[in-house]
Coordinates of C-alpha atoms in Angstrom, one line a residue:
Chain A
M514 CA -13.0 1.6 -30.9
G515 CA -10.4 -0.7 -29.5
P516 CA -10.5 -2.6 -26.2
L517 CA -10.6 -1.0 -22.7
H518 CA -7.9 -2.5 -20.5
T519 CA -8.4 -2.5 -16.8
V520 CA -5.5 -2.9 -14.4
N521 CA -6.3 -3.5 -10.7
K522 CA -2.8 -4.3 -9.2
S523 CA -0.2 -1.9 -7.8
P524 CA 2.7 -1.4 -10.3
F525 CA 5.1 -1.8 -7.4
A526 CA 3.8 -5.2 -6.4
S527 CA 2.8 -6.8 -9.8
T528 CA 3.8 -6.8 -13.4
A529 CA 0.1 -6.5 -14.5
L530 CA 0.5 -2.8 -15.6
E531 CA 3.7 -3.5 -17.5
S532 CA 2.2 -6.5 -19.2
C533 CA -0.8 -4.4 -20.2
L534 CA 1.1 -1.4 -21.5
A535 CA 3.4 -3.6 -23.6
R536 CA 0.4 -4.9 -25.5
L537 CA -1.7 -1.9 -26.3
T538 CA -3.0 -1.6 -29.8
E539 CA -4.3 1.3 -31.8
G540 CA -7.5 2.7 -30.3
A541 CA -7.0 0.9 -26.9
A542 CA -7.6 2.7 -23.6
V543 CA -6.4 2.0 -20.1
L544 CA -8.4 2.3 -16.9
L545 CA -6.7 2.0 -13.5
I546 CA -8.9 0.6 -10.8
E547 CA -8.4 -0.7 -7.2
D548 CA -4.7 -0.9 -6.3
G549 CA -4.0 -0.1 -10.0
V550 CA -4.6 3.6 -9.2
Y551 CA -1.2 3.9 -7.5
A552 CA 0.4 3.8 -10.9
A553 CA -1.0 7.3 -11.6
L554 CA 1.1 9.0 -8.9
A555 CA 3.2 11.6 -10.7
A556 CA 6.0 11.2 -8.2
G557 CA 5.9 7.4 -8.2
A558 CA 8.4 5.1 -9.9
A559 CA 5.8 3.9 -12.5
A560 CA 5.0 7.5 -13.7
D561 CA 7.4 7.6 -16.7
R562 CA 6.1 4.3 -18.2
L563 CA 2.5 5.4 -17.8
A564 CA 3.2 8.9 -19.2
E565 CA 4.7 7.3 -22.3
A566 CA 1.5 5.2 -22.8
A567 CA -0.7 8.3 -22.1
N568 CA 0.9 10.0 -25.1
R569 CA -0.6 7.4 -27.4
H570 CA -3.7 6.2 -25.5
P571 CA -6.4 7.6 -23.2
V572 CA -5.6 6.7 -19.6
Y573 CA -8.3 6.9 -17.0
V574 CA -8.4 6.3 -13.3
L575 CA -11.4 5.5 -11.1
G576 CA -12.1 8.4 -8.7
P577 CA -13.6 6.4 -5.8
D578 CA -10.6 4.1 -5.7
L579 CA -8.3 7.2 -5.5
A580 CA -10.4 8.7 -2.7
A581 CA -10.3 5.5 -0.7
R582 CA -6.5 5.4 -0.8
G583 CA -6.0 9.1 0.0
L584 CA -4.6 10.0 -3.4
A585 CA -5.4 13.6 -4.4
E586 CA -6.1 14.4 -8.0
A587 CA -3.4 17.0 -7.8
S588 CA -0.8 14.3 -7.2
L589 CA -1.6 12.5 -10.4
L590 CA 0.3 12.4 -13.7
D591 CA -0.7 15.0 -16.2
G592 CA -3.0 13.6 -18.9
V593 CA -4.6 11.0 -16.7
R594 CA -8.4 11.5 -16.6
V595 CA -10.4 10.8 -13.4
I596 CA -13.8 9.1 -14.0
D597 CA -16.6 7.9 -11.7
Y598 CA -18.6 4.6 -11.9
L599 CA -20.9 5.9 -14.6
G600 CA -17.9 6.9 -16.6
F601 CA -16.6 3.3 -16.2
V602 CA -19.9 1.9 -17.6
D603 CA -19.8 4.4 -20.5
L604 CA -16.2 3.4 -21.4
A605 CA -17.2 -0.3 -21.2
T606 CA -20.0 0.2 -23.6
R607 CA -18.1 2.4 -26.1
H608 CA -15.1 0.1 -26.4
S609 CA -15.0 -3.2 -28.4
A610 CA -14.2 -5.3 -25.3
V611 CA -13.0 -5.0 -21.7
Q612 CA -9.8 -6.9 -20.9
S613 CA -8.7 -7.3 -17.3
W614 CA -5.1 -7.4 -16.1
F615 CA -4.8 -8.6 -12.5
Chain B
M1365 CA 19.9 -17.4 25.6
S1366 CA 21.5 -16.7 29.0
V1367 CA 21.3 -19.1 32.0
E1368 CA 20.0 -16.2 34.1
S1369 CA 16.8 -16.0 32.0
D1370 CA 16.2 -19.8 32.2
N1371 CA 16.1 -19.5 36.0
S1372 CA 13.9 -16.5 36.0
A1373 CA 10.2 -16.8 37.0
E1374 CA 9.4 -13.9 34.6
P1375 CA 8.7 -15.0 31.0
K1376 CA 11.3 -13.6 28.6
V1377 CA 10.1 -10.5 26.7
K1378 CA 10.6 -11.3 23.0
R1379 CA 11.4 -8.9 20.2
F1380 CA 8.5 -9.0 17.8
M1381 CA 8.3 -7.4 14.4
Y1382 CA 5.2 -7.1 12.2
V1383 CA 6.1 -6.4 8.6
N1384 CA 3.6 -4.7 6.4
R1385 CA 4.2 -4.9 2.6
K1386 CA 0.7 -4.7 1.1
A1387 CA -1.4 -1.8 0.0
P1388 CA -4.4 -1.2 2.4
H1389 CA -7.6 -1.8 0.5
G1390 CA -7.1 -4.2 -2.3
T1391 CA -6.6 -7.1 0.0
V1392 CA -7.5 -7.8 3.7
Y1393 CA -3.9 -8.2 4.9
A1394 CA -3.4 -4.7 6.2
L1395 CA -6.5 -4.8 8.4
E1396 CA -5.7 -8.3 9.6
V1397 CA -2.1 -7.3 10.7
L1398 CA -3.4 -4.2 12.4
E1399 CA -5.8 -6.3 14.5
M1400 CA -3.0 -8.8 15.3
V1401 CA -0.8 -5.9 16.4
L1402 CA -3.5 -4.5 18.7
I1403 CA -4.0 -7.9 20.3
S1404 CA -0.3 -8.5 20.7
A1405 CA 0.0 -5.2 22.7
M1406 CA -1.8 -7.0 25.5
F1407 CA 1.1 -9.5 25.9
E1408 CA 3.7 -6.9 26.8
Q1409 CA 6.2 -7.9 24.2
D1410 CA 8.8 -5.7 22.6
V1411 CA 6.7 -4.9 19.5
H1412 CA 8.2 -3.3 16.3
L1413 CA 5.9 -2.3 13.4
T1414 CA 7.4 -1.8 10.0
F1415 CA 6.0 -0.5 6.7
L1416 CA 7.8 -1.2 3.5
D1417 CA 7.0 -1.7 -0.2
D1418 CA 3.3 -1.0 -0.8
G1419 CA 2.8 -1.3 3.0
V1420 CA 3.8 2.4 3.2
F1421 CA 0.4 3.2 1.6
Q1422 CA -1.3 1.8 4.7
I1423 CA -0.4 5.0 6.7
K1424 CA -1.0 7.5 3.9
K1425 CA -3.0 10.5 5.0
G1426 CA -6.5 11.3 3.7
Q1427 CA -7.8 7.8 3.1
N1428 CA -11.6 7.6 2.7
P1429 CA -12.6 4.0 2.0
S1430 CA -16.1 4.7 3.0
V1431 CA -16.7 5.7 -0.6
L1432 CA -16.2 2.0 -1.4
E1433 CA -18.4 1.1 1.6
M1434 CA -15.3 -0.3 3.4
K1435 CA -14.1 0.3 6.9
D1436 CA -11.7 3.2 7.4
F1437 CA -9.1 1.5 9.7
S1438 CA -6.4 4.1 8.8
K1439 CA -7.4 6.2 11.9
T1440 CA -6.7 3.2 14.1
Y1441 CA -2.9 3.5 13.5
R1442 CA -3.1 6.7 15.5
A1443 CA -4.2 4.7 18.5
L1444 CA -1.2 2.4 18.5
D1445 CA 0.8 4.9 20.6
G1446 CA -1.9 4.5 23.3
Y1447 CA -1.4 0.7 23.2
G1448 CA 2.3 1.2 24.0
I1449 CA 3.4 0.5 20.4
E1450 CA 5.8 3.2 19.8
K1451 CA 8.5 1.6 17.6
V1452 CA 7.2 2.3 14.1
F1453 CA 9.5 2.2 11.2
V1454 CA 9.1 3.1 7.5
E1455 CA 11.7 2.1 4.9
K1456 CA 13.1 5.2 3.2
E1457 CA 13.6 3.7 -0.2
S1458 CA 10.0 2.3 -0.3
M1459 CA 8.7 5.8 0.5
E1460 CA 10.8 7.5 -2.1
E1461 CA 9.8 5.1 -4.9
R1462 CA 6.2 6.0 -4.2
G1463 CA 6.8 9.8 -4.1
L1464 CA 5.9 10.0 -0.4
S1465 CA 7.5 11.8 2.5
Q1466 CA 6.9 11.9 6.3
D1467 CA 4.4 14.7 5.7
D1468 CA 2.1 12.3 3.8
L1469 CA 1.9 9.9 6.8
I1470 CA -0.8 9.7 9.4
I1471 CA 1.6 8.9 12.3
P1472 CA 5.1 9.9 13.3
V1473 CA 7.5 7.2 12.3
E1474 CA 11.2 6.5 12.3
I1475 CA 12.5 6.4 8.7
I1476 CA 15.3 3.9 8.2
G1477 CA 17.2 2.7 5.2
R1478 CA 16.9 -0.7 3.5
E1479 CA 20.2 -2.0 4.8
E1480 CA 19.4 -0.8 8.4
L1481 CA 16.0 -2.4 8.2
G1482 CA 17.5 -5.7 7.2
A1483 CA 19.7 -5.6 10.3
L1484 CA 16.8 -4.7 12.5
M1485 CA 14.8 -7.7 11.1
E1486 CA 17.7 -9.9 11.8
S1487 CA 17.8 -8.8 15.4
M1488 CA 14.2 -10.0 16.1
D1489 CA 13.1 -13.2 17.9
V1490 CA 9.8 -13.3 15.9
V1491 CA 9.0 -11.7 12.5
L1492 CA 5.4 -11.9 11.2
S1493 CA 4.8 -10.5 7.7
A1494 CA 2.0 -9.8 5.3

């Protein structure tokens, strides 16, 4: 399997997400963590760009980071999968590498 | 300023603005500004608190950072009123870009446009931002 890309910055405050999405290869997955989870808001300005990526790649978001920020799962973009810490570990072991965008 | 204020024994009340632009939990800025605002309330200045850009997320309802074993300071914003800090502004455009509305916010705020906010900032004696 391709790499797992983690993004930990808000898409409104950093180009980390944009830089990541522009470089996704076949088999790559994206995991949004920390302030990166704001990108998954369906009504947010980053939604279209992330939705486009989610059509071709699995996109995950870390549940505890959503809860900390008061973001309900119902407010997220369709196709984004919420995972917990064990899910994060599982993804890290199944992918060829973990690449951080921050 | 005026000659009158120079002769006054009373210190001049200054117009202060605290500008919040950062999301709440990824960095320590939001908590630090909140503590600074609470302290500043003791000095009886004309305090204005503003949330724009990702700072709007600081007053998003439903935050539960205890799952990250971090302090939930979002409830403290509700106490600001009790400290006499009643001039709280949120920039309309910042809220809309993030898909948020007044209903998503912990405290009642005055929603103002970007241009209006710029003018308000310009009218301050002191602006502290983070």
